[in-house]
């Protein structure tokens, strides 16, 4: 596989032949896909399919055995590109207030104070976090803590925002509320988002495009375009058709 | 009452704690009956006091007011007729699947041959045959929950309390376990009180759903779910009921 990588300017993120082996164990097998600037993609796959490895490769926490990830045509580099990440468990810095947590990444990137202020204020406004501005993470509910983290991700104006099942422990009512919120942030700020989930209804609710992963060694089994307007009606026949179809692709039980 | 026999009654149950020198009401004047062999779901938003209620039914805590009656008699303290499946499986890590499942009758002094026979029956019922000699660390999350369920059944309780047993599982394993638990319940009819904050899970499993409010919890509504089993989570009627309950649930941000 020595084919030369050619950047296609239509795409923000290009993943080419991404492969990862741990010794004999083949986890990811030759994954290629593209993401347009400002696109919202959901990734679904069966349990234990190598999702975490996939994410760790996209964030550069680990290096691929072969293949690569390109942003604007250059190999992704966390020191140059903005790769923001939202974990499953809220990961606010416990000794910093909500406002300080939102500022944190921007300060590390040494942005001018004016810019930091305006971005943080914008996020606080968009998320309605005014009353929690000076609260510490332990004073927040799990869902509010997670909203702060998502706000922190968006505040970075990331080249790529990765979310690893941020709402998996939350109930349907709360989830729909938070999902509407994440769509609002995404539309307002135009970030490019890869959202990983086990929940097919959630993927169908959020995504413009769903990538379905296979069992190990993981490849992209299929792409499904979800061409429904937001906010989506989860009881509409079109919605249910897509949800059922994707479920059938990964169902093992 | 359509000939249904009342198995368990909660009468005016209230519970309060003292926190930082202030009274803190967890549940307030809860009244409902549980019928014999019924699958009853207790549904409520996060931190609303669901677990407090279970702890009271199981005799782990005493309420400040009200009584619990089993077959018409007041329940005081823990009762062998009431069994529990926990959210965290709380298996004994140094014991095999078989040794974990038989621990109840063993403590009660039941002879080895007899208790092994009962344990084996329930290990088979939850689909773990072949794993009797495995240790908990060798099992997946879903399998550990199956051990917890088999252990609870082996004590032959008349009422089984389940405290969000699938809360820590991923969405897909959760679906398969929901399918499993309703099969087990249909083949071994017991009275089950199942706590969850997941509306979809509640509608999938419950004969009736007791919906609780935000803290201090009181009963907001009781729903009879008349759908045939196994239920289809994307059928129009299912989604309609789910939405009706969701609209009536308090949002706990």
mmCIF file with all atom_site columns, N, CA and C in Angstrom, chain A residues 94-124:
data_model
loop_
_atom_site.group_PDB
_atom_site.id
_atom_site.type_symbol
_atom_site.label_atom_id
_atom_site.label_alt_id
_atom_site.label_comp_id
_atom_site.label_asym_id
_atom_site.label_entity_id
_atom_site.label_seq_id
_atom_site.pdbx_PDB_ins_code
_atom_site.Cartn_x
_atom_site.Cartn_y
_atom_site.Cartn_z
_atom_site.occupancy
_atom_site.B_iso_or_equiv
_atom_site.pdbx_formal_charge
_atom_site.auth_seq_id
_atom_site.auth_comp_id
_atom_site.auth_asym_id
_atom_site.auth_atom_id
_atom_site.pdbx_PDB_model_num
ATOM 1  N N  . UNK A 1 94  ? -11.688 19.227 38.364 1.00 0.00 ? 94  UNK A N  1
ATOM 2  C CA . UNK A 1 94  ? -12.469 19.411 39.586 1.00 0.00 ? 94  UNK A CA 1
ATOM 3  C C  . UNK A 1 94  ? -12.152 20.691 40.359 1.00 0.00 ? 94  UNK A C  1
ATOM 4  N N  . UNK A 1 95  ? -10.932 21.206 40.258 1.00 0.00 ? 95  UNK A N  1
ATOM 5  C CA . UNK A 1 95  ? -10.596 22.383 41.063 1.00 0.00 ? 95  UNK A CA 1
ATOM 6  C C  . UNK A 1 95  ? -10.821 23.694 40.301 1.00 0.00 ? 95  UNK A C  1
ATOM 7  N N  . UNK A 1 96  ? -11.415 23.594 39.125 1.00 0.00 ? 96  UNK A N  1
ATOM 8  C CA . UNK A 1 96  ? -11.733 24.805 38.369 1.00 0.00 ? 96  UNK A CA 1
ATOM 9  C C  . UNK A 1 96  ? -13.255 24.990 38.283 1.00 0.00 ? 96  UNK A C  1
ATOM 10 N N  . UNK A 1 97  ? -13.675 26.253 38.272 1.00 0.00 ? 97  UNK A N  1
ATOM 11 C CA . UNK A 1 97  ? -15.109 26.534 38.135 1.00 0.00 ? 97  UNK A CA 1
ATOM 12 C C  . UNK A 1 97  ? -15.544 26.253 36.707 1.00 0.00 ? 97  UNK A C  1
ATOM 13 N N  . UNK A 1 98  ? -16.853 26.320 36.479 1.00 0.00 ? 98  UNK A N  1
ATOM 14 C CA . UNK A 1 98  ? -17.390 26.112 35.139 1.00 0.00 ? 98  UNK A CA 1
ATOM 15 C C  . UNK A 1 98  ? -16.722 27.064 34.145 1.00 0.00 ? 98  UNK A C  1
ATOM 16 N N  . UNK A 1 99  ? -16.664 28.334 34.518 1.00 0.00 ? 99  UNK A N  1
ATOM 17 C CA . UNK A 1 99  ? -16.063 29.318 33.611 1.00 0.00 ? 99  UNK A CA 1
ATOM 18 C C  . UNK A 1 99  ? -14.587 28.997 33.361 1.00 0.00 ? 99  UNK A C  1
ATOM 19 N N  . UNK A 1 100 ? -13.864 28.629 34.415 1.00 0.00 ? 100 UNK A N  1
ATOM 20 C CA . UNK A 1 100 ? -12.439 28.302 34.254 1.00 0.00 ? 100 UNK A CA 1
ATOM 21 C C  . UNK A 1 100 ? -12.236 27.045 33.410 1.00 0.00 ? 100 UNK A C  1
ATOM 22 N N  . UNK A 1 101 ? -13.176 26.091 33.549 1.00 0.00 ? 101 UNK A N  1
ATOM 23 C CA . UNK A 1 101 ? -13.115 24.896 32.711 1.00 0.00 ? 101 UNK A CA 1
ATOM 24 C C  . UNK A 1 101 ? -13.303 25.242 31.241 1.00 0.00 ? 101 UNK A C  1
ATOM 25 N N  . UNK A 1 102 ? -14.240 26.145 30.981 1.00 0.00 ? 102 UNK A N  1
ATOM 26 C CA . UNK A 1 102 ? -14.495 26.535 29.598 1.00 0.00 ? 102 UNK A CA 1
ATOM 27 C C  . UNK A 1 102 ? -13.298 27.300 29.018 1.00 0.00 ? 102 UNK A C  1
ATOM 28 N N  . UNK A 1 103 ? -12.580 28.037 29.864 1.00 0.00 ? 103 UNK A N  1
ATOM 29 C CA . UNK A 1 103 ? -11.426 28.828 29.409 1.00 0.00 ? 103 UNK A CA 1
ATOM 30 C C  . UNK A 1 103 ? -10.193 27.968 29.181 1.00 0.00 ? 103 UNK A C  1
ATOM 31 N N  . UNK A 1 104 ? -10.182 26.809 29.834 1.00 0.00 ? 104 UNK A N  1
ATOM 32 C CA . UNK A 1 104 ? -8.945  26.033 29.977 1.00 0.00 ? 104 UNK A CA 1
ATOM 33 C C  . UNK A 1 104 ? -8.224  25.762 28.646 1.00 0.00 ? 104 UNK A C  1
ATOM 34 N N  . UNK A 1 105 ? -8.941  25.155 27.706 1.00 0.00 ? 105 UNK A N  1
ATOM 35 C CA . UNK A 1 105 ? -8.320  24.794 26.439 1.00 0.00 ? 105 UNK A CA 1
ATOM 36 C C  . UNK A 1 105 ? -7.854  26.025 25.676 1.00 0.00 ? 105 UNK A C  1
ATOM 37 N N  . UNK A 1 106 ? -8.648  27.079 25.764 1.00 0.00 ? 106 UNK A N  1
ATOM 38 C CA . UNK A 1 106 ? -8.341  28.309 25.026 1.00 0.00 ? 106 UNK A CA 1
ATOM 39 C C  . UNK A 1 106 ? -7.082  28.966 25.581 1.00 0.00 ? 106 UNK A C  1
ATOM 40 N N  . UNK A 1 107 ? -6.908  28.871 26.909 1.00 0.00 ? 107 UNK A N  1
ATOM 41 C CA . UNK A 1 107 ? -5.696  29.428 27.529 1.00 0.00 ? 107 UNK A CA 1
ATOM 42 C C  . UNK A 1 107 ? -4.469  28.629 27.111 1.00 0.00 ? 107 UNK A C  1
ATOM 43 N N  . UNK A 1 108 ? -4.620  27.308 27.052 1.00 0.00 ? 108 UNK A N  1
ATOM 44 C CA . UNK A 1 108 ? -3.497  26.468 26.633 1.00 0.00 ? 108 UNK A CA 1
ATOM 45 C C  . UNK A 1 108 ? -3.081  26.819 25.211 1.00 0.00 ? 108 UNK A C  1
ATOM 46 N N  . UNK A 1 109 ? -4.082  27.109 24.384 1.00 0.00 ? 109 UNK A N  1
ATOM 47 C CA . UNK A 1 109 ? -3.778  27.477 23.001 1.00 0.00 ? 109 UNK A CA 1
ATOM 48 C C  . UNK A 1 109 ? -3.299  28.932 22.901 1.00 0.00 ? 109 UNK A C  1
ATOM 49 N N  . UNK A 1 110 ? -3.210  29.616 24.044 1.00 0.00 ? 110 UNK A N  1
ATOM 50 C CA . UNK A 1 110 ? -2.708  30.998 24.125 1.00 0.00 ? 110 UNK A CA 1
ATOM 51 C C  . UNK A 1 110 ? -3.467  31.965 23.216 1.00 0.00 ? 110 UNK A C  1
ATOM 52 N N  . UNK A 1 111 ? -4.776  31.854 23.212 1.00 0.00 ? 111 UNK A N  1
ATOM 53 C CA . UNK A 1 111 ? -5.578  32.802 22.448 1.00 0.00 ? 111 UNK A CA 1
ATOM 54 C C  . UNK A 1 111 ? -5.603  34.145 23.185 1.00 0.00 ? 111 UNK A C  1
ATOM 55 N N  . UNK A 1 112 ? -5.812  35.250 22.451 1.00 0.00 ? 112 UNK A N  1
ATOM 56 C CA . UNK A 1 112 ? -5.900  36.552 23.113 1.00 0.00 ? 112 UNK A CA 1
ATOM 57 C C  . UNK A 1 112 ? -7.094  36.601 24.077 1.00 0.00 ? 112 UNK A C  1
ATOM 58 N N  . UNK A 1 113 ? -6.929  37.353 25.169 1.00 0.00 ? 113 UNK A N  1
ATOM 59 C CA . UNK A 1 113 ? -7.959  37.422 26.217 1.00 0.00 ? 113 UNK A CA 1
ATOM 60 C C  . UNK A 1 113 ? -9.334  37.818 25.654 1.00 0.00 ? 113 UNK A C  1
ATOM 61 N N  . UNK A 1 114 ? -9.365  38.766 24.727 1.00 0.00 ? 114 UNK A N  1
ATOM 62 C CA . UNK A 1 114 ? -10.651 39.183 24.130 1.00 0.00 ? 114 UNK A CA 1
ATOM 63 C C  . UNK A 1 114 ? -11.375 38.000 23.513 1.00 0.00 ? 114 UNK A C  1
ATOM 64 N N  . UNK A 1 115 ? -10.589 37.225 22.758 1.00 0.00 ? 115 UNK A N  1
ATOM 65 C CA . UNK A 1 115 ? -11.146 36.083 22.048 1.00 0.00 ? 115 UNK A CA 1
ATOM 66 C C  . UNK A 1 115 ? -11.664 35.032 23.041 1.00 0.00 ? 115 UNK A C  1
ATOM 67 N N  . UNK A 1 116 ? -10.849 34.747 24.065 1.00 0.00 ? 116 UNK A N  1
ATOM 68 C CA . UNK A 1 116 ? -11.258 33.777 25.088 1.00 0.00 ? 116 UNK A CA 1
ATOM 69 C C  . UNK A 1 116 ? -12.574 34.230 25.704 1.00 0.00 ? 116 UNK A C  1
ATOM 70 N N  . UNK A 1 117 ? -12.618 35.484 26.107 1.00 0.00 ? 117 UNK A N  1
ATOM 71 C CA . UNK A 1 117 ? -13.833 36.024 26.749 1.00 0.00 ? 117 UNK A CA 1
ATOM 72 C C  . UNK A 1 117 ? -15.044 35.844 25.854 1.00 0.00 ? 117 UNK A C  1
ATOM 73 N N  . UNK A 1 118 ? -14.916 36.254 24.604 1.00 0.00 ? 118 UNK A N  1
ATOM 74 C CA . UNK A 1 118 ? -16.099 36.248 23.747 1.00 0.00 ? 118 UNK A CA 1
ATOM 75 C C  . UNK A 1 118 ? -16.556 34.818 23.466 1.00 0.00 ? 118 UNK A C  1
ATOM 76 N N  . UNK A 1 119 ? -15.602 33.901 23.307 1.00 0.00 ? 119 UNK A N  1
ATOM 77 C CA . UNK A 1 119 ? -16.007 32.508 23.062 1.00 0.00 ? 119 UNK A CA 1
ATOM 78 C C  . UNK A 1 119 ? -16.685 31.904 24.282 1.00 0.00 ? 119 UNK A C  1
ATOM 79 N N  . UNK A 1 120 ? -16.091 32.146 25.462 1.00 0.00 ? 120 UNK A N  1
ATOM 80 C CA . UNK A 1 120 ? -16.645 31.566 26.686 1.00 0.00 ? 120 UNK A CA 1
ATOM 81 C C  . UNK A 1 120 ? -18.036 32.132 26.948 1.00 0.00 ? 120 UNK A C  1
ATOM 82 N N  . UNK A 1 121 ? -18.190 33.436 26.767 1.00 0.00 ? 121 UNK A N  1
ATOM 83 C CA . UNK A 1 121 ? -19.507 34.047 26.985 1.00 0.00 ? 121 UNK A CA 1
ATOM 84 C C  . UNK A 1 121 ? -20.541 33.467 26.020 1.00 0.00 ? 121 UNK A C  1
ATOM 85 N N  . UNK A 1 122 ? -20.112 33.257 24.788 1.00 0.00 ? 122 UNK A N  1
ATOM 86 C CA . UNK A 1 122 ? -21.009 32.701 23.783 1.00 0.00 ? 122 UNK A CA 1
ATOM 87 C C  . UNK A 1 122 ? -21.510 31.315 24.199 1.00 0.00 ? 122 UNK A C  1
ATOM 88 N N  . UNK A 1 123 ? -20.580 30.468 24.692 1.00 0.00 ? 123 UNK A N  1
ATOM 89 C CA . UNK A 1 123 ? -20.954 29.121 25.114 1.00 0.00 ? 123 UNK A CA 1
ATOM 90 C C  . UNK A 1 123 ? -21.867 29.175 26.335 1.00 0.00 ? 123 UNK A C  1
ATOM 91 N N  . UNK A 1 124 ? -21.532 30.022 27.298 1.00 0.00 ? 124 UNK A N  1
ATOM 92 C CA . UNK A 1 124 ? -22.366 30.138 28.497 1.00 0.00 ? 124 UNK A CA 1
ATOM 93 C C  . UNK A 1 124 ? -23.775 30.556 28.097 1.00 0.00 ? 124 UNK A C  1
#
